[in-house]
XYZ file of C-alpha atoms in Angstrom:
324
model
C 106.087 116.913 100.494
C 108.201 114.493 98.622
C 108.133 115.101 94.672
C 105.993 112.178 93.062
C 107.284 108.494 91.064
C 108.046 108.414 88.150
C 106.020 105.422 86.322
C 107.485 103.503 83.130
C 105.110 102.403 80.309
C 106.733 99.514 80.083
C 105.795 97.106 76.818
C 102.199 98.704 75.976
C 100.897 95.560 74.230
C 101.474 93.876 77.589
C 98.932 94.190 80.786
C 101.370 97.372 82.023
C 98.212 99.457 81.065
C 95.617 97.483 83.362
C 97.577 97.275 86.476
C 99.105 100.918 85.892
C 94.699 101.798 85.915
C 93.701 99.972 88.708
C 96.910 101.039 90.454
C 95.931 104.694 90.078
C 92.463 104.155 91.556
C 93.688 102.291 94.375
C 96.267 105.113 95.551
C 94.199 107.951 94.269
C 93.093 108.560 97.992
C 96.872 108.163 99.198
C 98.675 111.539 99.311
C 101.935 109.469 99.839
C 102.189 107.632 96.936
C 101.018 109.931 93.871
C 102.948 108.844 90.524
C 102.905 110.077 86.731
C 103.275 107.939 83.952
C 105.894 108.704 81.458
C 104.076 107.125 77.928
C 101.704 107.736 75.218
C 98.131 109.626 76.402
C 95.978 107.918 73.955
C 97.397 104.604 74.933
C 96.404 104.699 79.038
C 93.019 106.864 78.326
C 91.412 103.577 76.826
C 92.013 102.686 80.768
C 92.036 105.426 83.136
C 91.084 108.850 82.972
C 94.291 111.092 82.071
C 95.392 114.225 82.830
C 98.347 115.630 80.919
C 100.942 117.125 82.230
C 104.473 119.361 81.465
C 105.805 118.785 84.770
C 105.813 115.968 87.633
C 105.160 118.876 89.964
C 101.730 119.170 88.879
C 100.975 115.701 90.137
C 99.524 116.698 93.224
C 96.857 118.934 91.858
C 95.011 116.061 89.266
C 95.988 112.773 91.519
C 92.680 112.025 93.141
C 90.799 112.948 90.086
C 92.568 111.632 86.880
C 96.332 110.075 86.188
C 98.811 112.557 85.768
C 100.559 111.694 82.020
C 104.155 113.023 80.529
C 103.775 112.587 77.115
C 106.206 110.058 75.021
C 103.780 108.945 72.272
C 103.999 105.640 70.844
C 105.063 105.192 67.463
C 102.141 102.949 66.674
C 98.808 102.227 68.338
C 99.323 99.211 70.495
C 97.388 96.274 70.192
C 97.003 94.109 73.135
C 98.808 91.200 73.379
C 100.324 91.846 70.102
C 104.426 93.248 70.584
C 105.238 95.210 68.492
C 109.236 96.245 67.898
C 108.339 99.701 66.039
C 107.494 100.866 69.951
C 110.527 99.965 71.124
C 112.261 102.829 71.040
C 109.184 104.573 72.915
C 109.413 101.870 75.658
C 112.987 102.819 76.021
C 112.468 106.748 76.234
C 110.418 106.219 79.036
C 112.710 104.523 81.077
C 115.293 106.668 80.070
C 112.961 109.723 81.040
C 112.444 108.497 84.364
C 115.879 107.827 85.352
C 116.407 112.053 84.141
C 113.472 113.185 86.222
C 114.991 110.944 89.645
C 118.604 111.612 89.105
C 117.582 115.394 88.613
C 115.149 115.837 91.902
C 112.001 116.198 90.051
C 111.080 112.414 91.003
C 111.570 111.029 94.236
C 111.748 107.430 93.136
C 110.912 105.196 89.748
C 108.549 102.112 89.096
C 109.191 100.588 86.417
C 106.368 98.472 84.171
C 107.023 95.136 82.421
C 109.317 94.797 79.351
C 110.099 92.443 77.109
C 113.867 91.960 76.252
C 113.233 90.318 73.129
C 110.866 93.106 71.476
C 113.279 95.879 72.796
C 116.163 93.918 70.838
C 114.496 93.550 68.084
C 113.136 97.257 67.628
C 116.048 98.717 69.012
C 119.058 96.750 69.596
C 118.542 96.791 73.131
C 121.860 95.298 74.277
C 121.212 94.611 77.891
C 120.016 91.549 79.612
C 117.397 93.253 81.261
C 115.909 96.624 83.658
C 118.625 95.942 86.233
C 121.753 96.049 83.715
C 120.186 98.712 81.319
C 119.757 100.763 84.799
C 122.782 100.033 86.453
C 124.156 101.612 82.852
C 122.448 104.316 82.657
C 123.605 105.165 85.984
C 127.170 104.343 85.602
C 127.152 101.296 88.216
C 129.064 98.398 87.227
C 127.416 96.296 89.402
C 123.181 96.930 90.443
C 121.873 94.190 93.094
C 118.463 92.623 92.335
C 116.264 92.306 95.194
C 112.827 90.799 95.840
C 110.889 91.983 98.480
C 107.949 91.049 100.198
C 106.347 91.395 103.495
C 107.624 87.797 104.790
C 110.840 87.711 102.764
C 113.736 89.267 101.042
C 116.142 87.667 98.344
C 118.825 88.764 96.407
C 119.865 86.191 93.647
C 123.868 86.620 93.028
C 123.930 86.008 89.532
C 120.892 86.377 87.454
C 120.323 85.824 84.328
C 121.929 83.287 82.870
C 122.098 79.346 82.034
C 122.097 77.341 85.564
C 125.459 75.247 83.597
C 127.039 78.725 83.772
C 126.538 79.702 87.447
C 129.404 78.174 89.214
C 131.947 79.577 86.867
C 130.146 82.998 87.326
C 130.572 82.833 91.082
C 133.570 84.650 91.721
C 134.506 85.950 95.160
C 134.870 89.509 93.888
C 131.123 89.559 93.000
C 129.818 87.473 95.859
C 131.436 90.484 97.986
C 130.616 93.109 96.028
C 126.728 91.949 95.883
C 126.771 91.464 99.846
C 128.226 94.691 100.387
C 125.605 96.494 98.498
C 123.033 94.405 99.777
C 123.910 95.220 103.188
C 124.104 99.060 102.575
C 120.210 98.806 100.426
C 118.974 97.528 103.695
C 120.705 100.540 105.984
C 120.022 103.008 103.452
C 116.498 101.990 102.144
C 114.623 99.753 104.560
C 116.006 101.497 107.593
C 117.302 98.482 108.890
C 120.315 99.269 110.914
C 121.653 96.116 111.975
C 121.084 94.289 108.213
C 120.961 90.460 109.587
C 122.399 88.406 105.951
C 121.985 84.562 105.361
C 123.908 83.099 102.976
C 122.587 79.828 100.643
C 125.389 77.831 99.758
C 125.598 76.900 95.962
C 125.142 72.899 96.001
C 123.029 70.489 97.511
C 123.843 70.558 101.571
C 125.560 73.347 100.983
C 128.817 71.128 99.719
C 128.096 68.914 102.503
C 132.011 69.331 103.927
C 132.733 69.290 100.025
C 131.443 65.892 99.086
C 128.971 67.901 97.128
C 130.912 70.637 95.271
C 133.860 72.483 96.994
C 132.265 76.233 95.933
C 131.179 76.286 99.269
C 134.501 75.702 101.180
C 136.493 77.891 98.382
C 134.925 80.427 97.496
C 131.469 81.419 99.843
C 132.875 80.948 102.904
C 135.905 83.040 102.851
C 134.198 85.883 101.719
C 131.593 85.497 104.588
C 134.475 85.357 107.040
C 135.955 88.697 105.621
C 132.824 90.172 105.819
C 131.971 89.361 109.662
C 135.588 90.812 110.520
C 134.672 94.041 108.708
C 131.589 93.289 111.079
C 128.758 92.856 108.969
C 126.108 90.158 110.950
C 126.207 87.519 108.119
C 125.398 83.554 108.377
C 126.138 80.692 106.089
C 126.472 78.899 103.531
C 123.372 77.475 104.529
C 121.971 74.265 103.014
C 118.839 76.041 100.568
C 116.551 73.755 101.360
C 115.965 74.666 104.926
C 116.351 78.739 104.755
C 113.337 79.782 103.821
C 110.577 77.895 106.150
C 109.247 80.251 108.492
C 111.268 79.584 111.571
C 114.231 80.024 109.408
C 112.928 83.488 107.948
C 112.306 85.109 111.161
C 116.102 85.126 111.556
C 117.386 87.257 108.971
C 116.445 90.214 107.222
C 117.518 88.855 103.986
C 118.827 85.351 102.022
C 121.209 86.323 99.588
C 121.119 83.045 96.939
C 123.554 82.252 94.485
C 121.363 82.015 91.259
C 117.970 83.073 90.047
C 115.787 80.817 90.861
C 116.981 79.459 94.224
C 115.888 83.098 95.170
C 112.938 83.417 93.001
C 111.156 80.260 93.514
C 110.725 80.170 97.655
C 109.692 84.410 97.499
C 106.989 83.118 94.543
C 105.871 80.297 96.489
C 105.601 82.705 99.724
C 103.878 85.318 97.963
C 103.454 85.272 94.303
C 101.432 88.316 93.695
C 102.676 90.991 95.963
C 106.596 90.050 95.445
C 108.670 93.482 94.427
C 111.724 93.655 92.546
C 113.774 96.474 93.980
C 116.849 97.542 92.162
C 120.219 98.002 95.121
C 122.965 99.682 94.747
C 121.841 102.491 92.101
C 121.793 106.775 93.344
C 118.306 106.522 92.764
C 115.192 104.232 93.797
C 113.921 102.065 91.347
C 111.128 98.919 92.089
C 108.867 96.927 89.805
C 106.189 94.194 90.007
C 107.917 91.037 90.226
C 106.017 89.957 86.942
C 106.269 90.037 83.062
C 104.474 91.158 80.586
C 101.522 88.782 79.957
C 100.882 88.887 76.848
C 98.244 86.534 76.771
C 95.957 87.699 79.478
C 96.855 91.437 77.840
C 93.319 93.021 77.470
C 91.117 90.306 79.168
C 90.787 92.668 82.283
C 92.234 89.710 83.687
C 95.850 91.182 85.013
C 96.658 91.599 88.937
C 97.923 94.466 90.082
C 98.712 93.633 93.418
C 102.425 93.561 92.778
C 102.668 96.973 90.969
C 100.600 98.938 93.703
C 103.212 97.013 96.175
C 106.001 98.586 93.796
C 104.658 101.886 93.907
C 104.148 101.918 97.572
C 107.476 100.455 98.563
C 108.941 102.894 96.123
C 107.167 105.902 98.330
C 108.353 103.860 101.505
C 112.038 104.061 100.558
C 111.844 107.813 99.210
C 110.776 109.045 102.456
C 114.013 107.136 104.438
C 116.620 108.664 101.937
C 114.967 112.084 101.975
């Protein structure tokens, strides 16, 4: 049997602890998708019923009765939706932590909780512009792919996080092909998909419409897509965005890779806005996380859904078991 996933805290004061409860009692029964937390004991017990543990290994034996804990204590009680930067560092540790336990074997795959890049900073100095980056550093990978995944769509944004005044200057033709090449090997490797099928949005309106819209399209997209079919990689596009992602157009490709955030994020939201997943491409390890925030203000209402975390933690499992 696979070893377990390793579960981040995330921000504590956020609704990480509610879903990461209802979570456990939905996959309880599931022998293929056991996880531990990595975070503070006294913290998740106001949820779930804990178990604490010394090693992943013992997963197994408490699953189906109580959540299996590694300790990493908080350095303050958290209050619910209340931030608070003194448990930064403890929010960090635990991501930290679980990257150890899946680069080193003991964890066949990591799921990480909700953060909040502002409350990191400001505790810790947290210098990264979010989970991808600060994982793609830890693991000594210049460039990590973010994916969202869902059962009727996949989407990989090019660039991410940053100002939509910024993006075309961003879009370079080394990282368009470096984020389609990864992409393409995260489907092979991960999703079993042997024959990756890769649409391509185009960056303006019309996709440049022949470059009367923008000339990105004609200069830079295109003959990167035209390297990549040579080296024989079944890729389409640029595609006008506003016809890839209705369901005729879906059913013929695997994945749309988009060339900023929210030309990706918006149609997998509107397709399925609770069970989206954001899987991590391109790392030596497995990493996925709901495809949500932190919430501070529904924190503690009993009002969080967990959907997209036990979609996490399953996909995680579903990965593991093709790389193993």
């Amino acid at each position: 049997m696979k070893p377990p996933i390793a579960l981040t805290m995330g921000d504590p004061s956020g609704v990480s602890g509610e879903i990461t409860a209802e979570a456990w009692a939905a996959l309880r029964s599931d022998p293929t998708s056991p996880f531990v937390l990595i975070g503070d004991p006294d913290w998740i017990a106001h949820f779930a019923p804990v178990s604490v543990v010394s090693s992943l290994s013992d997963a197994e034996d408490c699953f189906a009765e109580a959540m299996p804990v590694m300790p990493l204590p908080c350095a303050t009680p958290p209050v619910a939706g209340r931030p608070d930067p003194a448990n930064a560092k403890s929010i960090i540790s635990s991501i930290t932590e679980a990257v150890a336990h899946v680069q080193a074997g003991r964890a066949s795959a990591m799921v990480t909780n909700p953060i909040n890049k502002k409350g990191l900073k400001d505790g810790a100095d947290f210098a990264h512009p979010g989970h991808t980056e600060f994982l793609g550093a830890l693991a000594g990978v210049e460039r990590p792919v973010m994916m969202l995944a869902a059962p009727q769509l996949r989407v990989v944004p090019v660039t991410i996080h940053i100002a939509l005044k910024d993006v075309a200057e961003a879009l370079t033709p080394a990282l368009l092909e470096d984020t389609l090449r990864v992409t393409h090997a995260g489907l092979i490797r991960d999703c079993g998909i042997a024959s990756p099928r890769v649409a391509v949005a185009g960056l303006n309106p019309h996709a440049g419409e022949g470059g009367a819209m923008g000339r990105e399209e004609i200069e830079i997209i295109k003959p990167v897509l035209d390297r990549l079919r040579i080296d024989g990689m079944n890729i389409t596009g640029p595609h006008s965005a506003d016809t890839l992602f209705h369901p005729a157009a879906r059913a013929t490709y695997d994945v749309a890779v988009c060339m900023y955030h929210d030309q990706a994020l918006i149609p997998i939201k509107t397709v399925d806005f609770a069970g989206g997943v954001n899987v991590t491409l391109g790392l030596p390890f497995i990493r996925t996380s709901p495809d949500h925030g932190t919430a501070y203000d529904i924190a503690g209402q009993d009002k969080a859904d967990p959907t997209s975390l036990i979609a996490a933690l399953k996909l995680a499992g579903q990965m593991a078991g093709k790389r193993i």
